Coordinates of C-alpha atoms in Angstrom, one line a residue:
Chain E
G1 CA 0.4 -0.2 -0.2
N2 CA 0.9 3.6 -0.2
S3 CA 2.1 4.9 2.8
V4 CA 5.3 8.5 4.0
T5 CA 8.4 7.3 6.5
Q6 CA 9.6 10.6 8.0
M7 CA 12.2 10.3 10.6
E8 CA 11.4 11.0 14.1
G9 CA 12.0 13.5 16.3
P10 CA 11.5 15.3 17.6
V11 CA 14.9 17.7 16.0
T12 CA 16.5 20.8 18.2
L13 CA 18.9 22.5 15.7
S14 CA 20.6 26.3 17.4
E15 CA 19.8 29.1 14.8
E16 CA 20.7 30.2 11.9
A17 CA 21.7 26.1 11.9
F18 CA 20.7 23.6 8.5
L19 CA 17.9 21.6 8.9
T20 CA 16.9 18.4 6.8
I21 CA 13.4 16.1 7.5
N22 CA 13.8 12.8 5.8
C23 CA 11.1 11.7 4.3
T24 CA 10.6 8.4 2.0
Y25 CA 7.3 6.7 0.4
T26 CA 6.5 3.7 -0.9
A27 CA 3.4 4.0 -3.4
T28 CA 1.3 2.0 -6.8
G29 CA 2.3 5.0 -9.5
Y30 CA 3.5 8.5 -9.4
P31 CA 1.3 10.5 -6.1
S32 CA 2.2 14.3 -5.9
L33 CA 4.0 15.0 -2.5
F34 CA 3.7 18.1 -0.2
W35 CA 5.1 19.3 3.0
Y36 CA 2.8 20.6 5.8
V37 CA 3.4 22.2 9.0
Q38 CA 1.5 22.8 11.6
Y39 CA 2.6 25.2 14.3
P40 CA 1.1 24.9 18.1
G41 CA -2.5 24.5 18.5
E42 CA -3.1 25.7 15.2
G43 CA -4.0 23.4 12.0
L44 CA -2.2 22.4 9.6
Q45 CA -0.9 24.5 6.4
L46 CA 1.1 23.2 3.4
L47 CA 4.9 24.5 3.4
L48 CA 5.4 23.3 -0.8
K49 CA 4.9 20.6 -2.8
A50 CA 5.7 18.9 -5.8
T51 CA 3.6 17.3 -8.4
K52 CA 6.4 15.2 -10.6
A53 CA 9.4 12.8 -10.5
D54 CA 12.8 15.9 -10.8
D55 CA 10.1 19.0 -9.6
K56 CA 11.6 21.2 -6.3
G57 CA 9.4 22.2 -3.9
S58 CA 10.3 26.0 -2.6
N59 CA 8.2 28.4 0.8
K60 CA 10.0 31.0 2.6
G61 CA 13.5 29.3 2.6
F62 CA 12.3 26.2 2.4
E63 CA 13.2 22.8 0.3
A64 CA 12.3 19.9 -1.3
T65 CA 12.7 17.4 -4.3
Y66 CA 11.1 14.8 -6.1
R67 CA 13.9 12.4 -6.8
K68 CA 12.0 9.4 -8.4
E69 CA 15.1 6.8 -8.2
T70 CA 15.3 7.1 -3.8
T71 CA 11.2 7.5 -3.1
S72 CA 12.4 10.1 -1.5
F73 CA 11.2 13.9 -0.8
H74 CA 14.0 15.2 2.1
L75 CA 13.1 19.2 2.8
E76 CA 16.0 21.4 3.8
K77 CA 15.8 24.6 5.1
G78 CA 19.4 26.5 5.2
S79 CA 19.4 29.3 8.0
V80 CA 16.6 27.9 10.6
Q81 CA 15.1 30.6 13.2
V82 CA 13.2 30.8 16.1
S83 CA 9.6 31.2 14.4
D84 CA 10.2 27.9 12.9
S85 CA 10.1 25.3 15.6
A86 CA 6.5 23.8 14.8
V87 CA 5.3 20.3 13.7
Y88 CA 6.3 19.3 9.3
F89 CA 4.1 17.0 8.3
C90 CA 4.9 14.3 4.6
A91 CA 2.8 13.1 2.5
Q92 CA 2.1 11.8 -0.9
L93 CA -1.0 11.6 -3.5
N94 CA -1.9 9.2 -5.4
T95 CA -4.1 8.6 -7.4
G96 CA -5.5 5.4 -6.6
T97 CA -6.4 6.4 -3.1
A98 CA -9.2 8.8 -4.7
S99 CA -7.9 11.4 -3.4
K100 CA -7.2 11.0 0.6
L101 CA -4.1 12.4 1.2
T102 CA -1.6 10.3 3.2
F103 CA 0.9 11.4 6.3
G104 CA 4.4 10.9 7.7
T105 CA 3.5 11.2 11.1
G106 CA 5.0 13.9 11.8
T107 CA 8.4 15.9 12.9
R108 CA 9.2 18.4 15.4
L109 CA 11.1 20.9 15.5
Q110 CA 12.9 22.8 17.9
V111 CA 14.8 26.6 17.1
T112 CA 17.0 27.4 20.6
L113 CA 18.6 30.7 20.1
Chain L
E1 CA -8.9 35.5 -0.5
A2 CA -10.5 33.8 3.4
G3 CA -9.0 30.3 3.8
V4 CA -10.8 27.4 5.4
T5 CA -12.9 28.4 7.9
Q6 CA -14.3 25.7 10.5
S7 CA -16.3 26.2 13.8
P8 CA -16.8 25.9 16.2
T9 CA -13.0 26.0 16.9
H10 CA -13.5 23.7 21.1
L11 CA -16.1 21.9 21.3
I12 CA -16.8 19.9 24.4
K13 CA -18.5 17.1 25.1
T14 CA -20.1 13.4 27.3
R15 CA -19.7 9.8 26.0
G16 CA -22.9 9.0 24.2
Q17 CA -23.6 12.9 23.0
Q18 CA -23.8 14.0 19.6
A19 CA -21.0 16.4 17.6
T20 CA -21.9 19.2 14.8
L21 CA -18.6 20.3 13.1
R22 CA -18.7 22.4 10.6
C23 CA -16.4 23.6 7.6
S24 CA -16.4 26.2 5.0
P25 CA -14.4 25.5 1.7
I26 CA -12.0 27.5 0.3
S27 CA -14.1 30.2 -2.2
G28 CA -14.7 28.1 -5.7
H29 CA -14.2 24.7 -4.2
T30 CA -15.7 22.1 -4.8
S31 CA -14.1 18.6 -2.0
V32 CA -14.0 19.4 1.3
Y33 CA -12.5 16.5 2.9
W34 CA -12.0 15.8 7.6
Y35 CA -9.5 14.2 8.8
Q36 CA -8.9 13.5 12.4
Q37 CA -5.4 14.1 14.4
A38 CA -5.8 12.1 17.8
L39 CA -3.1 12.3 20.2
G40 CA -0.5 9.0 18.9
L41 CA -2.3 8.3 15.7
G42 CA -1.5 10.9 13.7
L43 CA -4.0 12.1 10.9
Q44 CA -6.4 10.0 9.6
F45 CA -8.8 10.5 7.0
L46 CA -11.2 10.1 7.6
L47 CA -14.7 11.8 4.9
W48 CA -14.1 12.9 1.6
Y49 CA -16.8 14.6 0.1
D50 CA -17.7 16.1 -3.8
E51 CA -20.3 18.3 -5.4
G52 CA -22.8 17.4 -2.8
E53 CA -21.5 13.5 -2.8
E54 CA -19.5 11.3 -0.8
R55 CA -16.7 9.8 -2.8
N56 CA -14.5 7.9 0.4
R57 CA -14.4 6.7 3.8
G58 CA -11.9 5.9 6.5
N59 CA -12.0 3.6 8.4
F60 CA -13.7 5.2 11.2
P61 CA -17.1 3.3 12.4
P62 CA -20.1 4.6 11.0
R63 CA -20.6 6.3 13.8
F64 CA -18.7 9.0 12.1
S65 CA -20.7 10.7 9.5
G66 CA -21.7 14.3 7.3
R67 CA -22.7 15.3 4.5
Q68 CA -21.9 18.4 2.3
F69 CA -24.2 21.3 0.8
P70 CA -25.3 22.6 -2.0
N71 CA -22.7 26.1 -1.6
Y72 CA -20.2 23.4 -0.5
S73 CA -19.6 24.1 3.1
S74 CA -19.8 21.2 4.9
E75 CA -21.1 19.2 8.2
L76 CA -19.3 16.4 10.1
N77 CA -21.9 14.5 12.6
V78 CA -20.0 11.7 15.0
N79 CA -23.2 9.8 16.9
A80 CA -22.1 8.5 20.7
L81 CA -19.3 9.9 20.9
E82 CA -16.8 8.2 22.9
L83 CA -13.6 9.0 24.5
E84 CA -11.1 7.6 22.1
D85 CA -12.8 10.4 19.9
S86 CA -11.3 13.5 20.8
A87 CA -8.8 14.8 18.7
L88 CA -8.2 17.4 16.2
Y89 CA -11.0 17.3 13.4
L90 CA -9.3 19.0 10.5
C91 CA -11.3 20.3 7.2
A92 CA -9.8 20.9 4.6
S93 CA -10.3 22.0 0.1
S94 CA -9.6 21.7 -3.3
L95 CA -10.4 23.2 -6.2
G96 CA -11.7 19.5 -7.9
A97 CA -10.2 15.8 -7.2
G98 CA -7.0 13.6 -8.0
A99 CA -3.5 13.7 -7.6
R100 CA -3.0 17.0 -8.3
E101 CA -5.6 18.6 -6.4
T102 CA -4.0 20.2 -3.5
Q103 CA -5.6 20.5 -0.1
Y104 CA -5.6 23.5 2.0
F105 CA -6.3 22.8 5.4
G106 CA -8.7 24.4 8.3
P107 CA -7.4 26.0 11.5
G108 CA -8.8 22.9 13.0
T109 CA -12.2 22.1 15.5
R110 CA -11.3 20.9 19.0
L111 CA -13.4 18.0 20.2
L112 CA -12.7 16.7 23.4
V113 CA -14.9 14.0 25.5
L114 CA -15.9 14.0 29.1

């Protein structure tokens, strides 16, 4: 079946450090891939997306590249800020899943001064 | 442009009662989705409505039901509430259906069952 695996958190970084959150997926066919972010006490916000292999999604300094050969969609940011502290969810949307988003378990990021 | 809105923001019920949660999609969006985010269980798909019809359902009992109105807004009803129904319920909408349509989420309704 379709699934998404994220690295376990929490991830604790100092401000201005480099961030990588790993995400891999299993899927039949060619899913669209997403990163959503959830700030404390809030709903999910779309951070970025990619709909086909080799696409790069980017937003607010975050980037992720759709890698079909490694079935990965790792999230990166060159210099994190305290305001980036949140839970990050990787997700896929597959043509075979009748519009159901399949989420990873989420990775909590804590950025300190 | 207004995003997805949900009401109420918080809801407290007792076991056995019924809860009704509401969602208004982004203007022009015809598909509405419901997800449950329970502590320790992650984000789980509940229901998908498109053009007024239920299109897909997650692995939840029949006491979870809903509907979509002609203006594309939606209600989620949970009957015979159980303690484990306590969760954040997230609504999302998309322009259409399919693997290329992005789902945009609302702020959620936090349901507490006592």
